[in-house]
Coordinates of C-alpha atoms and ligand atoms in Angstrom, one line a residue:
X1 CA 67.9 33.3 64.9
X2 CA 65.6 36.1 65.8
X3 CA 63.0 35.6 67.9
X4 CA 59.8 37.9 68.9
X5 CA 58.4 37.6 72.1
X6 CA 54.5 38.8 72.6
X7 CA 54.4 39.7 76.1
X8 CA 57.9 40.5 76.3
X9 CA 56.7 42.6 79.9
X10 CA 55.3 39.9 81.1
X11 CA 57.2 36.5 83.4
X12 CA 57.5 34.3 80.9
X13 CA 58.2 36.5 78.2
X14 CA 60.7 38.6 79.9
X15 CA 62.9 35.9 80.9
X16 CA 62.8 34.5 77.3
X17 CA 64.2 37.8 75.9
X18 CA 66.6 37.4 78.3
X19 CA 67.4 33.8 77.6
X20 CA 67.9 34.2 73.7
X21 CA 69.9 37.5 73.9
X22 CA 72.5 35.3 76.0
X23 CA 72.4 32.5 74.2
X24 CA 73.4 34.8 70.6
X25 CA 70.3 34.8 69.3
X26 CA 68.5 38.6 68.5
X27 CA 65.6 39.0 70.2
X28 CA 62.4 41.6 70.2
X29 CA 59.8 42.1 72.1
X30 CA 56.3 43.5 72.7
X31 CA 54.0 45.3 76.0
X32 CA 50.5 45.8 75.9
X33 CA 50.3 48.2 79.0
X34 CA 53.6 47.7 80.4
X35 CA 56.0 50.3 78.5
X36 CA 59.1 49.0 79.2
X37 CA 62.0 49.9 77.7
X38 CA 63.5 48.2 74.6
X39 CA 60.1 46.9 74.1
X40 CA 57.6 47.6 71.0
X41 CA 53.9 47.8 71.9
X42 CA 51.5 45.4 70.6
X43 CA 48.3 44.4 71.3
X44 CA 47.7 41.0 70.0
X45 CA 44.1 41.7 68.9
X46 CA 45.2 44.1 66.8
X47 CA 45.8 41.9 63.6
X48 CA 46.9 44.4 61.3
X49 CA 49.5 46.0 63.4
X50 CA 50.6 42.0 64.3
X51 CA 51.0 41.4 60.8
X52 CA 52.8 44.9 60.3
X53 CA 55.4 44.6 63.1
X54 CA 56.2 40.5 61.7
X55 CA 56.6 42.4 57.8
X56 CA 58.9 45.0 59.5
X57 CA 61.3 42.4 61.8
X58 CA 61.2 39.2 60.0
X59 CA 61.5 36.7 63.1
X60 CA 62.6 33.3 62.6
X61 CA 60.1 32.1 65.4
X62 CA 57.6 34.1 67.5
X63 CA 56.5 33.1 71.0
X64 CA 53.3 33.9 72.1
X65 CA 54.0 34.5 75.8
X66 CA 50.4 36.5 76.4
X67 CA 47.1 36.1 77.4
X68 CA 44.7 37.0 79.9
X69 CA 46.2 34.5 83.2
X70 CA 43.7 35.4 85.8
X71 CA 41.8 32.1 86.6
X72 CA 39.1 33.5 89.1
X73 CA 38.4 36.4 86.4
X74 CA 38.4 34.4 83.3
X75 CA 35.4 32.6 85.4
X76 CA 33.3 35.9 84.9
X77 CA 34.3 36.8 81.5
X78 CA 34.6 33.8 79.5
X79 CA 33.9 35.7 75.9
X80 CA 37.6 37.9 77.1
X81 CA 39.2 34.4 77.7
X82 CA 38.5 33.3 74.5
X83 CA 39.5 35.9 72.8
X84 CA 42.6 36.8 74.6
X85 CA 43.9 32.7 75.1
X86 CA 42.4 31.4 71.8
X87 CA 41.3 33.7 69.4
X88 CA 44.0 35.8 69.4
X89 CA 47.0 33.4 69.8
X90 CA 45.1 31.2 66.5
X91 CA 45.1 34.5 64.9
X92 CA 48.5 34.9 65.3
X93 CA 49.7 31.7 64.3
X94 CA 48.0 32.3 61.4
X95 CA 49.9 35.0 60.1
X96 CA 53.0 33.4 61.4
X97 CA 52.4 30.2 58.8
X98 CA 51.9 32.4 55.8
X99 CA 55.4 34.2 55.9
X100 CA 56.7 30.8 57.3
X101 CA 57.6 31.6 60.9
X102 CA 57.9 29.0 63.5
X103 CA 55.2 29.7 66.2
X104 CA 55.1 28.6 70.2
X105 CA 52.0 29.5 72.3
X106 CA 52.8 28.7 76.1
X107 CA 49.8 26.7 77.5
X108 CA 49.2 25.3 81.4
X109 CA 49.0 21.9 83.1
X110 CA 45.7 23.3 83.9
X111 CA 44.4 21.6 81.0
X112 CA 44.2 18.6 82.8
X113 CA 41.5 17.7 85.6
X114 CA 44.2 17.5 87.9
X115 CA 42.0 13.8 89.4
X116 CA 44.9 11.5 88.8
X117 CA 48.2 13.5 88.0
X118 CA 51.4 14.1 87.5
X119 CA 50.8 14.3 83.8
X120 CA 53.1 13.3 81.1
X121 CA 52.3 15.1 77.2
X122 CA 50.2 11.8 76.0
X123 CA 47.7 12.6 78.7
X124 CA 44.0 13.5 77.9
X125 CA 43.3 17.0 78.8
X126 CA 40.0 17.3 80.4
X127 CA 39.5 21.3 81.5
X128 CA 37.2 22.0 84.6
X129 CA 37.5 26.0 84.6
X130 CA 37.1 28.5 81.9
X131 CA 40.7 29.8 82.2
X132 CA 41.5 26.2 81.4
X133 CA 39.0 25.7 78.7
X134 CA 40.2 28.6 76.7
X135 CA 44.1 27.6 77.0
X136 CA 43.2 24.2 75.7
X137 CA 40.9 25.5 72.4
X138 CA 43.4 28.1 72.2
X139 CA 46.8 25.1 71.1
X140 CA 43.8 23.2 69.0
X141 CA 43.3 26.3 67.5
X142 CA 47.3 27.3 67.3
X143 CA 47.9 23.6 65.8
X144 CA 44.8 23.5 63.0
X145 CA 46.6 26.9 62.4
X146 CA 50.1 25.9 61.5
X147 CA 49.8 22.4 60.4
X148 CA 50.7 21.1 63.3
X149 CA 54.1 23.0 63.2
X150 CA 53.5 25.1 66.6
X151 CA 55.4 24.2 69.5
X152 CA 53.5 24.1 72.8
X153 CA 55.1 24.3 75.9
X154 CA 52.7 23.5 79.1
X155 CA 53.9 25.4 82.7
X156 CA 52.7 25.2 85.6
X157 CA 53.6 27.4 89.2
X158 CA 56.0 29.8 87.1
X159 CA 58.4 31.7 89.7
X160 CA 60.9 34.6 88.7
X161 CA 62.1 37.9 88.6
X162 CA 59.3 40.2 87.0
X163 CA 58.0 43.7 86.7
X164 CA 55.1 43.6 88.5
X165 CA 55.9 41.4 91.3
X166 CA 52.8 39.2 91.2
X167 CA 54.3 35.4 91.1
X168 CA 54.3 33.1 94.2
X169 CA 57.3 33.6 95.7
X170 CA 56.5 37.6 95.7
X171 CA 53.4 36.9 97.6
X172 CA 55.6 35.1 100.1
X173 CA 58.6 37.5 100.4
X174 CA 56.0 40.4 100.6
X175 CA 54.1 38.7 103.5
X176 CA 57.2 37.5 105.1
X177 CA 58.6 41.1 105.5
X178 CA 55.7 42.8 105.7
X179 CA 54.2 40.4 108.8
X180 CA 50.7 39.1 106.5
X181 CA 49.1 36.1 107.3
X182 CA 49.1 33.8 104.1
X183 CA 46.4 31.6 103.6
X184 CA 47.2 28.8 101.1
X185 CA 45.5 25.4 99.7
X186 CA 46.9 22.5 101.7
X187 CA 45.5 20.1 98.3
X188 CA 46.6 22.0 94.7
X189 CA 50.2 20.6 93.7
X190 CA 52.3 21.3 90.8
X191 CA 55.9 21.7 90.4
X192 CA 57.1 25.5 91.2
X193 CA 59.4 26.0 87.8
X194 CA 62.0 29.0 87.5
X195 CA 61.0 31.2 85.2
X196 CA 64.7 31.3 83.9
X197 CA 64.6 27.9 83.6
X198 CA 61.8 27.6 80.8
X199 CA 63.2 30.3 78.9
X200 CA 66.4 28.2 78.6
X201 CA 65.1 24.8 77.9
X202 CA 62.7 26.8 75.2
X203 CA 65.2 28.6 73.7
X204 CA 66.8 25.0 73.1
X205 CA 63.3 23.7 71.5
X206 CA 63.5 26.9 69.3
X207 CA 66.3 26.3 67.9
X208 CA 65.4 22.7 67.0
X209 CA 62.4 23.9 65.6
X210 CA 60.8 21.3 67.8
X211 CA 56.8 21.2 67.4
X212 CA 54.2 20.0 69.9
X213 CA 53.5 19.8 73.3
X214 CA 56.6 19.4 75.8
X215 CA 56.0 19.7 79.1
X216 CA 58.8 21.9 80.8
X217 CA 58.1 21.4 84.8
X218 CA 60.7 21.6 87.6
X219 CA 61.6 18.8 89.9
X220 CA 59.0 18.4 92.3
X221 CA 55.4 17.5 90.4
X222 CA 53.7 16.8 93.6
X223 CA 54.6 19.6 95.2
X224 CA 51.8 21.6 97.4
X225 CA 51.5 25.1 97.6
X226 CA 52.4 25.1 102.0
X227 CA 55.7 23.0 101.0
X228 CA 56.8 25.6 98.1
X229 CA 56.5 28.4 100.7
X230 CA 58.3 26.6 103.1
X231 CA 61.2 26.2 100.8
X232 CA 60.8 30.2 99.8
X233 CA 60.7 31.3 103.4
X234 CA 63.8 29.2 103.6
X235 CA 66.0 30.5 100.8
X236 CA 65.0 34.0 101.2
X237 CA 66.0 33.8 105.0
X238 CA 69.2 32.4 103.4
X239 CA 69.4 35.6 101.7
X240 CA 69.3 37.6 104.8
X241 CA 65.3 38.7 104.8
X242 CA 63.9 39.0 108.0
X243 CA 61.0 37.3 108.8
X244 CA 58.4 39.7 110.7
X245 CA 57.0 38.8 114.1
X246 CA 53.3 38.2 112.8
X247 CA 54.2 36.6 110.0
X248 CA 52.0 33.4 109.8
X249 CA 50.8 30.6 107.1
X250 CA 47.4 29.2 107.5
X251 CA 46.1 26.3 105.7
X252 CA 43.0 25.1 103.8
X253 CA 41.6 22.8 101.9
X254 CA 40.6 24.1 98.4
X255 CA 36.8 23.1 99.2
X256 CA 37.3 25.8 101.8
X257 CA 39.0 28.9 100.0
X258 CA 35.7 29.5 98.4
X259 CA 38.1 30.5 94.5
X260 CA 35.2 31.3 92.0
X261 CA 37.1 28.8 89.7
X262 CA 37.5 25.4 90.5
X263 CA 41.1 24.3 90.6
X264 CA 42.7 21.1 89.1
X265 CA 44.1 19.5 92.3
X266 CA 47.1 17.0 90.9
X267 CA 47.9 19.4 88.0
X268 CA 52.0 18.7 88.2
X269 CA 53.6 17.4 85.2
X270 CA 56.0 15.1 84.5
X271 CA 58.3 16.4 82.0
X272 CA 59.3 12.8 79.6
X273 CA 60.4 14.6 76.6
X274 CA 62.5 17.3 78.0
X275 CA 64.6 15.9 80.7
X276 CA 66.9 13.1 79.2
X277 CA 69.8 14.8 80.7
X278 CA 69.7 17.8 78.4
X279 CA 67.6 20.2 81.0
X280 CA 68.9 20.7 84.2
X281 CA 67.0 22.6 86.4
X282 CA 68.5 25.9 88.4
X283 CA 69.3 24.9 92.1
X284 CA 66.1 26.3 94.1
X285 CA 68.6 28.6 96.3
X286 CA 70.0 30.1 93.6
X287 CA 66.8 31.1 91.5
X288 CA 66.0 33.0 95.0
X289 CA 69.2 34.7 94.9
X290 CA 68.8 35.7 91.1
X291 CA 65.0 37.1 91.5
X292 CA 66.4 39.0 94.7
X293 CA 69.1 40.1 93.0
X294 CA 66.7 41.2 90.1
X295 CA 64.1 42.6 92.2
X296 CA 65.9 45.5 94.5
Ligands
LIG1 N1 52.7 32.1 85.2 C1 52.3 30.8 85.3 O1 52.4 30.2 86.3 C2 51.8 30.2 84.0 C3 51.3 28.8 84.2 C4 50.8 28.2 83.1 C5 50.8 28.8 81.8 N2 51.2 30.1 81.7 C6 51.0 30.8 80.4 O2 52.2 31.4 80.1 C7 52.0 32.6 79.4 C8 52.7 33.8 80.0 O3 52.3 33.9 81.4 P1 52.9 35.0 82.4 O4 52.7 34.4 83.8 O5 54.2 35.4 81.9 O6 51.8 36.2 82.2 P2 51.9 37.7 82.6 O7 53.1 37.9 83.6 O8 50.6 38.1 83.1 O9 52.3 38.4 81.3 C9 51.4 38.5 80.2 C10 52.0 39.3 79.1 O10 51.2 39.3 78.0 C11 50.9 40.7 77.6 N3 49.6 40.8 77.1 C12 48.4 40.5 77.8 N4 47.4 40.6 77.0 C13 47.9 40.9 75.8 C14 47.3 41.2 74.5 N5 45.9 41.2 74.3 N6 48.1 41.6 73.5 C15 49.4 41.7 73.7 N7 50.0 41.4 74.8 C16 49.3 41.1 75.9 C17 51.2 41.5 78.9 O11 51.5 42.8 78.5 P3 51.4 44.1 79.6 O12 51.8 43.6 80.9 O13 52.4 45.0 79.0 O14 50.0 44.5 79.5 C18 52.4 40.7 79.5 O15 53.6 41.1 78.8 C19 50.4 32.8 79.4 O16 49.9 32.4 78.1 C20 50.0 31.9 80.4 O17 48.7 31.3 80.2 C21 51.7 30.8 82.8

């Protein structure tokens, strides 16, 4: 199979590459502002070049992987949400059906209200930010699109090696070291899930040509963001970092972080198609050790 990742600099998209080269499959992939090597740029707006770059590689299944992931500053630019987590994805898709190309657009548990969750895929999606609200046109869109053909994973608290540093447990290594104060919501849960870990289970979808939602969520659907830094701090102390003096976590509820957007509260997911056995899960320790590893 040969699979083209859009957002191939990105988390996600990255670790996808990674995942179908070592599972024998050919893989490409595109950057938008991130020139890294190997990869093609693309910018997903760009139709003509999209439908260029599909005529010139002739992927078996592309995996929309992009997007604009910034909750607070989708709040102040909805018309760029749209574009960039709708629009251009359904575009996309578009020109994925007419050569025939299976098509995955990664969507978020965000979707969901986050009033009465863990969710499983037959839940009702009710978005209360316009991040959330974009995500959710954009797999309607995706699925009017292709027929109903697209697959569409849901993630939620994404961890892993990547470029730019930016993920959770980054935040927490960086304050740990550094000696920051790290001010977290005592209320938002969802299940921190290895970056490595999706790319694995979706490379397995892929090559079922599966089609839908599936939601692909670690272990731990309840879990708050103070409990997944405690288990960070943990495994990176495991892995020899040393915590700095003035190194503290502080505490708040949501109501009191002041976020421009408003957050879905029980956003975990609980994962009933994926995890009959088939997807295990990477021992938390060991992710830590592969994004250190990956990261120095
Ligand atoms: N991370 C999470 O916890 C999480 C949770 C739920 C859902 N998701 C979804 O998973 C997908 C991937 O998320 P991520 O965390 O991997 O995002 P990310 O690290 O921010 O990466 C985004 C990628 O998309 C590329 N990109 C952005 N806008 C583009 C455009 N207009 N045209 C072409 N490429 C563009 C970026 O390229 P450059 O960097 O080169 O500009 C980058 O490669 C997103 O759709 C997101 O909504 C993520």
């Amino acid at each position: 199979m040969k699979v083209l990742v859009i957002g191939g600099s990105g988390l996600v998209g990255s670790h996808v590459l990674k995942a179908a080269l070592a599972a024998g499959h050919q893989a490409i992939g595109t950057y938008r502002r991130s020139p890294l090597s190997g990869l093609v740029p693309l910018d997903a707006g760009d139709a003509a070049a999209a439908g260029k770059l599909l005529d010139q590689e002739k992927p078996d299944a592309v995996v929309h992987a992009a997007g604009w992931t910034w909750v607070d500053g989708c709040e102040d630019d909805p018309k760029r949400a749209f574009a960039e987590n709708a629009e251009q994805p359904a575009n996309l898709a578009r020109l994925c059906q007419k050569r025939g190309i299976h098509f995955t657009y990664f969507s978020t548990s965000y979707i969901f209200d986050g009033l009465d969750g863990p969710y499983d895929e037959d839940a009702k999606p009710n978005p209360i930010n316009v991040y959330s609200q974009s995500k959710w046109e954009g797999e309607q869109r995706v699925q009017q699109e292709t027929d109903g053909t697209a697959l569409l994973p849901r993630i939620i608290c994404v961890y892993g090696a990547e470029v730019q540093k930016k993920n959770f447990a980054y935040q927490v290594w960086n304050a740990l070291r550094e000696g920051k104060a790290l001010t977290l919501p005592s209320d938002q849960c969802g299940n921190p899930t290895y970056a490595g870990d999706i790319a694995r289970w979706l490379i397995t979808l892929l090559e079922k040509r599966e089609r839908g939602p599936w939601h692909l969520g670690g272990p731990w659907p309840t879990c708050t963001r103070p409990e997944w830094a405690e288990k960070l701090i943990a495994a990176f102390k495991a892995e020899g970092i040393i915590s700095h003096p003035n190194f503290a976590v502080k505490t708040l509820p949501t109501a009191d972080l002041r976020q421009k957007a408003l957050r879905p509260l029980r956003a975990g997911m609980i994962s009933m198609k994926a995890f009959g056995g088939e997807f295990e899960s990477t021992e938390f320790n060991q992710t830590i050790r592969e994004l250190v590893a990956n990261s120095i």
